[in-house]
GROMACS .gro file of C-alpha atoms in nm:
model
  397
    1MET     CA    1   0.653   0.755   1.263
    2VAL     CA    2   0.652   0.411   1.106
    3GLU     CA    3   0.391   0.337   0.841
    4SER     CA    4   0.145   0.068   0.943
    5PRO     CA    5   0.045  -0.211   0.701
    6GLY     CA    6  -0.294  -0.038   0.678
    7LYS     CA    7  -0.140   0.290   0.566
    8LEU     CA    8   0.079   0.110   0.313
    9ALA     CA    9  -0.227  -0.063   0.171
   10ARG     CA   10  -0.409   0.270   0.142
   11ARG     CA   11  -0.114   0.414  -0.052
   12VAL     CA   12  -0.155   0.143  -0.314
   13LEU     CA   13  -0.534   0.166  -0.322
   14ASP     CA   14  -0.514   0.543  -0.360
   15GLY     CA   15  -0.284   0.509  -0.659
   16SER     CA   16   0.030   0.624  -0.475
   17GLU     CA   17   0.246   0.328  -0.572
   18ILE     CA   18   0.613   0.423  -0.570
   19GLY     CA   19   0.860   0.229  -0.778
   20ARG     CA   20   0.800  -0.128  -0.885
   21CYS     CA   21   1.007  -0.423  -0.771
   22PRO     CA   22   1.308  -0.472  -1.005
   23ILE     CA   23   1.340  -0.843  -0.923
   24GLY     CA   24   1.241  -1.087  -1.197
   25ALA     CA   25   0.877  -1.198  -1.207
   26LYS     CA   26   0.972  -1.568  -1.196
   27GLU     CA   27   1.186  -1.526  -0.883
   28VAL     CA   28   0.916  -1.318  -0.716
   29GLY     CA   29   0.655  -1.577  -0.811
   30ARG     CA   30   0.860  -1.862  -0.664
   31TYR     CA   31   0.904  -1.675  -0.337
   32PHE     CA   32   0.538  -1.587  -0.285
   33ARG     CA   33   0.420  -1.925  -0.407
   34GLY     CA   34   0.627  -2.076  -0.127
   35LYS     CA   35   0.495  -1.823   0.124
   36TRP     CA   36   0.122  -1.835   0.042
   37GLY     CA   37   0.130  -2.205  -0.037
   38ALA     CA   38   0.302  -2.298   0.291
   39LYS     CA   39   0.167  -2.580   0.506
   40ASP     CA   40  -0.112  -2.474   0.739
   41GLU     CA   41   0.021  -2.549   1.089
   42PHE     CA   42  -0.287  -2.439   1.286
   43LYS     CA   43  -0.368  -2.699   1.555
   44GLY     CA   44  -0.655  -2.525   1.730
   45LEU     CA   45  -0.706  -2.253   1.988
   46GLY     CA   46  -0.697  -2.479   2.293
   47GLN     CA   47  -0.674  -2.272   2.612
   48PHE     CA   48  -0.722  -1.955   2.404
   49ALA     CA   49  -1.070  -2.055   2.282
   50CYS     CA   50  -1.277  -1.869   2.544
   51MET     CA   51  -1.388  -1.539   2.393
   52SER     CA   52  -1.672  -1.293   2.436
   53ARG     CA   53  -1.971  -1.347   2.211
   54SER     CA   54  -2.052  -1.126   1.915
   55ARG     CA   55  -2.357  -0.903   1.886
   56THR     CA   56  -2.499  -1.092   1.592
   57LYS     CA   57  -2.823  -0.906   1.521
   58CYS     CA   58  -2.665  -0.653   1.284
   59LEU     CA   59  -2.471  -0.910   1.081
   60ALA     CA   60  -2.719  -1.114   0.879
   61ILE     CA   61  -2.985  -0.854   0.795
   62PRO     CA   62  -3.015  -0.768   0.423
   63ILE     CA   63  -2.775  -0.506   0.289
   64SER     CA   64  -2.954  -0.185   0.198
   65GLU     CA   65  -2.900   0.056  -0.090
   66LYS     CA   66  -2.803   0.318   0.168
   67GLU     CA   67  -2.521   0.098   0.300
   68VAL     CA   68  -2.389   0.054  -0.054
   69ILE     CA   69  -2.393   0.430  -0.119
   70LEU     CA   70  -2.225   0.513   0.214
   71ALA     CA   71  -1.953   0.252   0.165
   72ARG     CA   72  -1.897   0.365  -0.194
   73LYS     CA   73  -1.856   0.728  -0.085
   74LEU     CA   74  -1.566   0.625   0.139
   75ILE     CA   75  -1.376   0.489  -0.161
   76LYS     CA   76  -1.159   0.754  -0.325
   77ASN     CA   77  -1.249   0.838  -0.685
   78ASP     CA   78  -0.899   0.745  -0.804
   79SER     CA   79  -0.878   0.426  -0.597
   80ALA     CA   80  -0.677   0.161  -0.782
   81PRO     CA   81  -0.870  -0.102  -0.979
   82GLY     CA   82  -0.841  -0.474  -0.923
   83PRO     CA   83  -0.734  -0.718  -1.196
   84ASP     CA   84  -1.062  -0.666  -1.385
   85GLY     CA   85  -0.989  -0.294  -1.437
   86VAL     CA   86  -1.321  -0.182  -1.286
   87VAL     CA   87  -1.298   0.152  -1.102
   88LYS     CA   88  -1.535   0.339  -0.872
   89THR     CA   89  -1.683   0.556  -1.149
   90ASP     CA   90  -1.777   0.241  -1.342
   91LEU     CA   91  -1.988   0.122  -1.048
   92ILE     CA   92  -2.156   0.463  -1.013
   93LYS     CA   93  -2.246   0.475  -1.383
   94TRP     CA   94  -2.376   0.118  -1.381
   95ASP     CA   95  -2.569   0.142  -1.054
   96PRO     CA   96  -2.612   0.503  -0.935
   97SER     CA   97  -2.880   0.411  -0.677
   98GLY     CA   98  -2.692   0.114  -0.528
   99LYS     CA   99  -2.997  -0.106  -0.580
  100LEU     CA  100  -2.829  -0.358  -0.810
  101LEU     CA  101  -2.519  -0.393  -0.594
  102ALA     CA  102  -2.733  -0.438  -0.281
  103TRP     CA  103  -2.922  -0.714  -0.461
  104ILE     CA  104  -2.595  -0.883  -0.566
  105PHE     CA  105  -2.444  -0.854  -0.218
  106ASN     CA  106  -2.752  -1.004  -0.056
  107GLY     CA  107  -2.715  -1.293  -0.298
  108PHE     CA  108  -2.364  -1.351  -0.163
  109MET     CA  109  -2.505  -1.363   0.190
  110VAL     CA  110  -2.795  -1.594   0.109
  111ASN     CA  111  -2.573  -1.838  -0.084
  112GLN     CA  112  -2.283  -1.799   0.164
  113LYS     CA  113  -2.049  -1.789  -0.134
  114ILE     CA  114  -1.840  -1.540  -0.329
  115PRO     CA  115  -1.837  -1.590  -0.709
  116ASP     CA  116  -1.507  -1.731  -0.837
  117ILE     CA  117  -1.473  -1.440  -1.080
  118LEU     CA  118  -1.421  -1.210  -0.779
  119LYS     CA  119  -1.146  -1.426  -0.625
  120SER     CA  120  -0.870  -1.320  -0.864
  121ASN     CA  121  -0.642  -1.046  -0.731
  122ARG     CA  122  -0.332  -0.851  -0.821
  123THR     CA  123  -0.044  -0.785  -0.582
  124THR     CA  124   0.174  -0.474  -0.575
  125LEU     CA  125   0.501  -0.476  -0.382
  126ILE     CA  126   0.591  -0.185  -0.155
  127PRO     CA  127   0.956  -0.141  -0.046
  128LYS     CA  128   1.036  -0.191   0.324
  129ASP     CA  129   1.384  -0.042   0.283
  130LYS     CA  130   1.525   0.267   0.110
  131GLU     CA  131   1.862   0.116   0.016
  132ALA     CA  132   1.888   0.001  -0.348
  133GLU     CA  133   2.101  -0.301  -0.251
  134ALA     CA  134   1.848  -0.418   0.006
  135LEU     CA  135   1.567  -0.395  -0.250
  136LYS     CA  136   1.735  -0.665  -0.458
  137ASP     CA  137   1.610  -0.906  -0.191
  138VAL     CA  138   1.243  -1.000  -0.231
  139THR     CA  139   1.200  -1.029   0.147
  140ASN     CA  140   1.241  -0.651   0.168
  141TRP     CA  141   0.917  -0.594  -0.025
  142ARG     CA  142   0.572  -0.593   0.136
  143PRO     CA  143   0.285  -0.743  -0.069
  144ILE     CA  144  -0.039  -0.545  -0.097
  145THR     CA  145  -0.306  -0.761  -0.259
  146ILE     CA  146  -0.597  -0.587  -0.432
  147GLY     CA  147  -0.918  -0.758  -0.533
  148PRO     CA  148  -1.195  -0.642  -0.769
  149MET     CA  149  -1.368  -0.315  -0.677
  150VAL     CA  150  -1.703  -0.494  -0.631
  151LEU     CA  151  -1.559  -0.732  -0.372
  152ARG     CA  152  -1.375  -0.452  -0.190
  153LEU     CA  153  -1.702  -0.260  -0.161
  154PHE     CA  154  -1.877  -0.567  -0.022
  155SER     CA  155  -1.588  -0.633   0.219
  156ALA     CA  156  -1.611  -0.276   0.347
  157ILE     CA  157  -1.980  -0.323   0.431
  158ILE     CA  158  -1.919  -0.657   0.606
  159SER     CA  159  -1.619  -0.511   0.792
  160LYS     CA  160  -1.830  -0.224   0.928
  161ARG     CA  161  -2.096  -0.467   1.048
  162LEU     CA  162  -1.845  -0.710   1.196
  163THR     CA  163  -1.664  -0.427   1.377
  164LYS     CA  164  -1.989  -0.344   1.559
  165ALA     CA  165  -2.064  -0.709   1.630
  166CYS     CA  166  -1.716  -0.807   1.751
  167PRO     CA  167  -1.538  -0.534   1.949
  168ILE     CA  168  -1.164  -0.596   1.959
  169ASN     CA  169  -0.949  -0.604   2.270
  170VAL     CA  170  -0.884  -0.261   2.423
  171ARG     CA  171  -0.509  -0.329   2.412
  172GLN     CA  172  -0.515  -0.356   2.032
  173LYS     CA  173  -0.451  -0.015   1.875
  174GLY     CA  174  -0.370  -0.120   1.518
  175PHE     CA  175  -0.627  -0.067   1.240
  176THR     CA  176  -0.856   0.134   1.468
  177ASN     CA  177  -1.007   0.481   1.439
  178ALA     CA  178  -0.807   0.595   1.742
  179PRO     CA  179  -0.454   0.740   1.707
  180GLY     CA  180  -0.319   0.403   1.822
  181CYS     CA  181   0.046   0.464   1.742
  182SER     CA  182   0.059   0.776   1.960
  183GLU     CA  183  -0.146   0.611   2.234
  184ASN     CA  184   0.092   0.316   2.264
  185LEU     CA  185   0.400   0.538   2.263
  186LEU     CA  186   0.248   0.752   2.539
  187LEU     CA  187   0.167   0.437   2.732
  188VAL     CA  188   0.527   0.315   2.703
  189GLU     CA  189   0.645   0.648   2.842
  190GLY     CA  190   0.381   0.635   3.117
  191VAL     CA  191   0.500   0.291   3.225
  192ARG     CA  192   0.861   0.410   3.237
  193GLU     CA  193   0.766   0.718   3.439
  194ARG     CA  194   0.571   0.509   3.690
  195SER     CA  195   0.865   0.271   3.726
  196ILE     CA  196   1.091   0.567   3.808
  197LYS     CA  197   0.840   0.728   4.047
  198THR     CA  198   0.760   0.410   4.243
  199ARG     CA  199   1.106   0.253   4.202
  200ALA     CA  200   0.927  -0.057   4.072
  201PRO     CA  201   1.118  -0.305   3.853
  202LEU     CA  202   1.019  -0.286   3.487
  203ALA     CA  203   1.047  -0.576   3.243
  204MET     CA  204   0.965  -0.495   2.881
  205VAL     CA  205   0.995  -0.715   2.571
  206PHE     CA  206   0.928  -0.604   2.213
  207ILE     CA  207   0.795  -0.895   2.006
  208ASP     CA  208   0.833  -0.935   1.630
  209LEU     CA  209   0.575  -1.175   1.484
  210ALA     CA  210   0.737  -1.308   1.167
  211LYS     CA  211   0.534  -1.203   0.859
  212ALA     CA  212   0.213  -1.252   1.056
  213PHE     CA  213  -0.025  -1.114   0.790
  214ASP     CA  214   0.113  -1.350   0.527
  215SER     CA  215   0.121  -1.660   0.747
  216ILE     CA  216  -0.198  -1.655   0.952
  217SER     CA  217  -0.408  -1.966   0.892
  218HIS     CA  218  -0.747  -1.943   0.723
  219VAL     CA  219  -0.866  -2.214   0.964
  220HIS     CA  220  -0.748  -1.989   1.248
  221LEU     CA  221  -0.958  -1.702   1.109
  222ARG     CA  222  -1.263  -1.926   1.077
  223GLN     CA  223  -1.224  -2.075   1.425
  224THR     CA  224  -1.194  -1.729   1.577
  225LEU     CA  225  -1.524  -1.621   1.419
  226VAL     CA  226  -1.692  -1.944   1.532
  227ASN     CA  227  -1.571  -1.889   1.889
  228ARG     CA  228  -1.712  -1.536   1.885
  229ARG     CA  229  -2.049  -1.688   1.788
  230VAL     CA  230  -2.062  -1.494   1.463
  231ASP     CA  231  -2.363  -1.583   1.248
  232PRO     CA  232  -2.276  -1.919   1.081
  233GLY     CA  233  -2.376  -1.793   0.736
  234ILE     CA  234  -2.137  -1.498   0.765
  235VAL     CA  235  -1.859  -1.729   0.885
  236GLU     CA  236  -1.906  -1.961   0.586
  237MET     CA  237  -1.919  -1.671   0.342
  238ILE     CA  238  -1.595  -1.519   0.476
  239ASN     CA  239  -1.433  -1.861   0.472
  240ASP     CA  240  -1.547  -1.915   0.112
  241SER     CA  241  -1.394  -1.581   0.007
  242TYR     CA  242  -1.050  -1.739   0.058
  243CYS     CA  243  -1.135  -2.074  -0.106
  244GLY     CA  244  -0.986  -2.072  -0.456
  245CYS     CA  245  -0.846  -1.722  -0.401
  246SER     CA  246  -0.541  -1.634  -0.613
  247THR     CA  247  -0.322  -1.345  -0.723
  248ARG     CA  248  -0.049  -1.240  -0.964
  249VAL     CA  249   0.240  -1.028  -0.837
  250GLN     CA  250   0.338  -0.718  -1.035
  251THR     CA  251   0.708  -0.637  -1.084
  252ASP     CA  252   0.902  -0.396  -1.301
  253ASN     CA  253   0.923  -0.661  -1.574
  254GLY     CA  254   0.571  -0.797  -1.572
  255TYR     CA  255   0.347  -1.019  -1.365
  256SER     CA  256   0.422  -1.352  -1.201
  257GLY     CA  257   0.211  -1.653  -1.282
  258ARG     CA  258  -0.105  -1.727  -1.084
  259ILE     CA  259  -0.039  -1.794  -0.714
  260ALA     CA  260  -0.297  -1.960  -0.490
  261ILE     CA  261  -0.345  -1.781  -0.156
  262GLU     CA  262  -0.378  -2.078   0.077
  263ILE     CA  263  -0.256  -1.898   0.387
  264GLY     CA  264  -0.242  -1.536   0.507
  265VAL     CA  265  -0.479  -1.240   0.468
  266LYS     CA  266  -0.499  -1.004   0.172
  267GLN     CA  267  -0.338  -0.675   0.273
  268GLY     CA  268  -0.550  -0.445   0.061
  269ASP     CA  269  -0.893  -0.591   0.136
  270PRO     CA  270  -1.106  -0.381   0.379
  271LEU     CA  271  -1.200  -0.687   0.585
  272SER     CA  272  -0.844  -0.817   0.639
  273PRO     CA  273  -0.735  -0.579   0.920
  274LEU     CA  274  -1.035  -0.672   1.133
  275LEU     CA  275  -0.993  -1.044   1.067
  276PHE     CA  276  -0.629  -1.020   1.170
  277ASN     CA  277  -0.709  -0.828   1.489
  278LEU     CA  278  -0.980  -1.078   1.583
  279ALA     CA  279  -0.735  -1.366   1.531
  280ILE     CA  280  -0.480  -1.203   1.764
  281ASP     CA  281  -0.745  -1.113   2.025
  282PRO     CA  282  -0.737  -1.452   2.207
  283LEU     CA  283  -0.367  -1.399   2.283
  284LEU     CA  284  -0.425  -1.050   2.423
  285ALA     CA  285  -0.719  -1.170   2.633
  286LYS     CA  286  -0.524  -1.464   2.777
  287LEU     CA  287  -0.225  -1.245   2.862
  288GLN     CA  288  -0.455  -1.007   3.049
  289GLU     CA  289  -0.624  -1.301   3.223
  290VAL     CA  290  -0.328  -1.513   3.338
  291GLY     CA  291  -0.019  -1.304   3.262
  292ASP     CA  292   0.186  -1.113   3.517
  293GLY     CA  293   0.179  -0.748   3.413
  294PHE     CA  294   0.330  -0.419   3.526
  295ASP     CA  295   0.143  -0.257   3.815
  296MET     CA  296  -0.006   0.073   3.699
  297GLY     CA  297  -0.194   0.128   4.026
  298ASP     CA  298  -0.552   0.078   3.913
  299GLU     CA  299  -0.466  -0.213   3.683
  300LYS     CA  300  -0.190  -0.441   3.565
  301LEU     CA  301  -0.067  -0.381   3.212
  302THR     CA  302   0.055  -0.704   3.051
  303VAL     CA  303   0.048  -0.636   2.677
  304MET     CA  304   0.018  -0.360   2.419
  305ALA     CA  305  -0.052  -0.430   2.053
  306TYR     CA  306  -0.031  -0.228   1.735
  307ALA     CA  307  -0.146  -0.482   1.475
  308ASP     CA  308   0.136  -0.742   1.486
  309ASP     CA  309   0.376  -0.527   1.692
  310LEU     CA  310   0.349  -0.653   2.050
  311VAL     CA  311   0.502  -0.528   2.374
  312LEU     CA  312   0.493  -0.749   2.683
  313LEU     CA  313   0.531  -0.592   3.029
  314SER     CA  314   0.586  -0.712   3.384
  315ASN     CA  315   0.726  -0.615   3.725
  316SER     CA  316   0.975  -0.902   3.736
  317TRP     CA  317   1.188  -1.146   3.538
  318GLU     CA  318   0.966  -1.433   3.651
  319GLY     CA  319   0.651  -1.247   3.551
  320MET     CA  320   0.788  -1.175   3.205
  321ASN     CA  321   0.895  -1.537   3.169
  322LYS     CA  322   0.533  -1.636   3.239
  323ASN     CA  323   0.408  -1.391   2.976
  324MET     CA  324   0.655  -1.529   2.723
  325GLY     CA  325   0.525  -1.877   2.796
  326VAL     CA  326   0.169  -1.767   2.713
  327LEU     CA  327   0.291  -1.617   2.384
  328GLU     CA  328   0.485  -1.931   2.297
  329ALA     CA  329   0.184  -2.154   2.368
  330PHE     CA  330  -0.033  -1.940   2.138
  331CYS     CA  331   0.223  -1.958   1.857
  332ASN     CA  332   0.262  -2.335   1.895
  333LEU     CA  333  -0.113  -2.380   1.856
  334THR     CA  334  -0.177  -2.132   1.575
  335GLY     CA  335   0.134  -2.177   1.360
  336LEU     CA  336   0.237  -1.813   1.396
  337ARG     CA  337   0.608  -1.761   1.451
  338VAL     CA  338   0.816  -1.516   1.647
  339ASN     CA  339   1.133  -1.382   1.488
  340THR     CA  340   1.355  -1.408   1.796
  341LYS     CA  341   1.641  -1.227   1.621
  342LYS     CA  342   1.422  -0.916   1.605
  343CYS     CA  343   1.286  -0.944   1.961
  344HIS     CA  344   1.441  -0.717   2.223
  345GLY     CA  345   1.392  -0.687   2.596
  346PHE     CA  346   1.527  -0.537   2.915
  347LEU     CA  347   1.479  -0.548   3.291
  348VAL     CA  348   1.540  -0.230   3.487
  349ASP     CA  349   1.554  -0.277   3.864
  350ARG     CA  350   1.552   0.035   4.079
  351ASN     CA  351   1.617  -0.027   4.448
  352LYS     CA  352   1.759   0.181   4.730
  353ARG     CA  353   2.044  -0.058   4.811
  354ASN     CA  354   2.198  -0.111   4.466
  355GLY     CA  355   2.065   0.187   4.271
  356ILE     CA  356   1.967   0.125   3.908
  357GLN     CA  357   2.050  -0.219   3.770
  358LEU     CA  358   2.002  -0.318   3.406
  359ASN     CA  359   1.960  -0.678   3.292
  360GLN     CA  360   2.102  -0.840   3.605
  361CYS     CA  361   1.922  -1.154   3.496
  362PRO     CA  362   1.935  -1.433   3.237
  363PRO     CA  363   1.792  -1.346   2.894
  364TRP     CA  364   1.438  -1.457   2.820
  365SER     CA  365   1.396  -1.714   2.546
  366LEU     CA  366   1.138  -1.827   2.293
  367GLY     CA  367   1.153  -2.171   2.136
  368GLY     CA  368   1.485  -2.234   2.305
  369THR     CA  369   1.645  -1.924   2.151
  370ASP     CA  370   1.750  -1.630   2.368
  371ILE     CA  371   1.620  -1.287   2.272
  372ASN     CA  372   1.846  -0.983   2.257
  373MET     CA  373   1.878  -0.797   2.588
  374VAL     CA  374   1.907  -0.422   2.529
  375LYS     CA  375   2.226  -0.298   2.691
  376GLU     CA  376   2.304   0.044   2.834
  377GLY     CA  377   2.366   0.286   2.547
  378GLU     CA  378   2.164   0.071   2.304
  379MET     CA  379   1.816   0.145   2.175
  380VAL     CA  380   1.526  -0.055   2.035
  381LYS     CA  381   1.296   0.080   1.764
  382TYR     CA  382   0.923   0.076   1.839
  383LEU     CA  383   0.668   0.241   1.606
  384GLY     CA  384   0.933   0.472   1.463
  385ILE     CA  385   1.073   0.580   1.799
  386LYS     CA  386   1.405   0.477   1.953
  387ILE     CA  387   1.359   0.357   2.308
  388SER     CA  388   1.644   0.313   2.557
  389PRO     CA  389   1.599   0.126   2.887
  390LEU     CA  390   1.737   0.421   3.084
  391LYS     CA  391   1.685   0.730   2.870
  392ASP     CA  392   1.394   0.925   2.724
  393PRO     CA  393   1.254   0.801   2.387
  394THR     CA  394   1.408   0.956   2.074
  395SER     CA  395   1.222   1.022   1.750
  396LEU     CA  396   1.365   0.863   1.436
  397MET     CA  397   1.245   1.155   1.227
   0.00000   0.00000   0.00000
């Protein structure tokens, strides 16, 4: 199975960092400065603005000592420190009862601000590829950004509260307590089996959102929380946590200079997965509302999500084209981009007259660029599994 961004972040936080990036600190710094300092292209949510309201009662109440203790217990004893070097045992020695930390955290909530001293981070790079040659390219390294232990503890408490207040879309399986990877793979197989059984056409497109975690707008995050009617004080506090936020990237030959994080979420902060899911939720909701999905009998299935890995489904070429239009409209508004070179799709048509036909249709396109249509004998990788339009899925392991 493929490792999710959440699992990769946990590897770093648990002290399981493997091999540091051999690329020079200056080159790495230039690359990430360009990435996290990119222009914010968020225009608004437009037609995607209608969302269910949050259950706000649990959000703004004072944080208790019990909440601090429970959240602290979930942090591993050897969890990696932030740039200040503070570890879990330091917090336990300083405040065994959790009373002081609860008092500090409630101060954050009352003032709707995070102290600047807690906005400095360090970033560790995790390899995306196993080949030594590929790892000479900085784009083949995934950044995991770690903040101070105190802020991570606070983020964990807020994340737990916000999760209760703002349930995510049922089609989103990434960063959830459920075995989402397995669920989505089983759903893919279920769709294929139903297509065979009912001889219904099946259109499926695998979408690659280009570096979504590193490019999502902070204004987008804020607007999503506002639309969910999250307590205004909580919204301002979360927004402030990214104002003046910075990091230094660790390589094999030292750290880069300070880099301002003006766009993207911190992969390594407990609140980031939920913020990302909430920001993607309007797209999933709109696809379910106006998209043209695959008929599963009791419902139409239009989209599946595992964090930023999306699969669009339909019963026809025209229906999929409509779904792609919804996706494109969302990206145009939010500034997120689709990597069309890594998007793959197919249309299988099973009818009595012509038998099984594969891709007897024009390719779908995004932004004027055609996506790759998966041919007979070819496979597309989804969550670590090779999927063929006409054959059973094959494990990559």
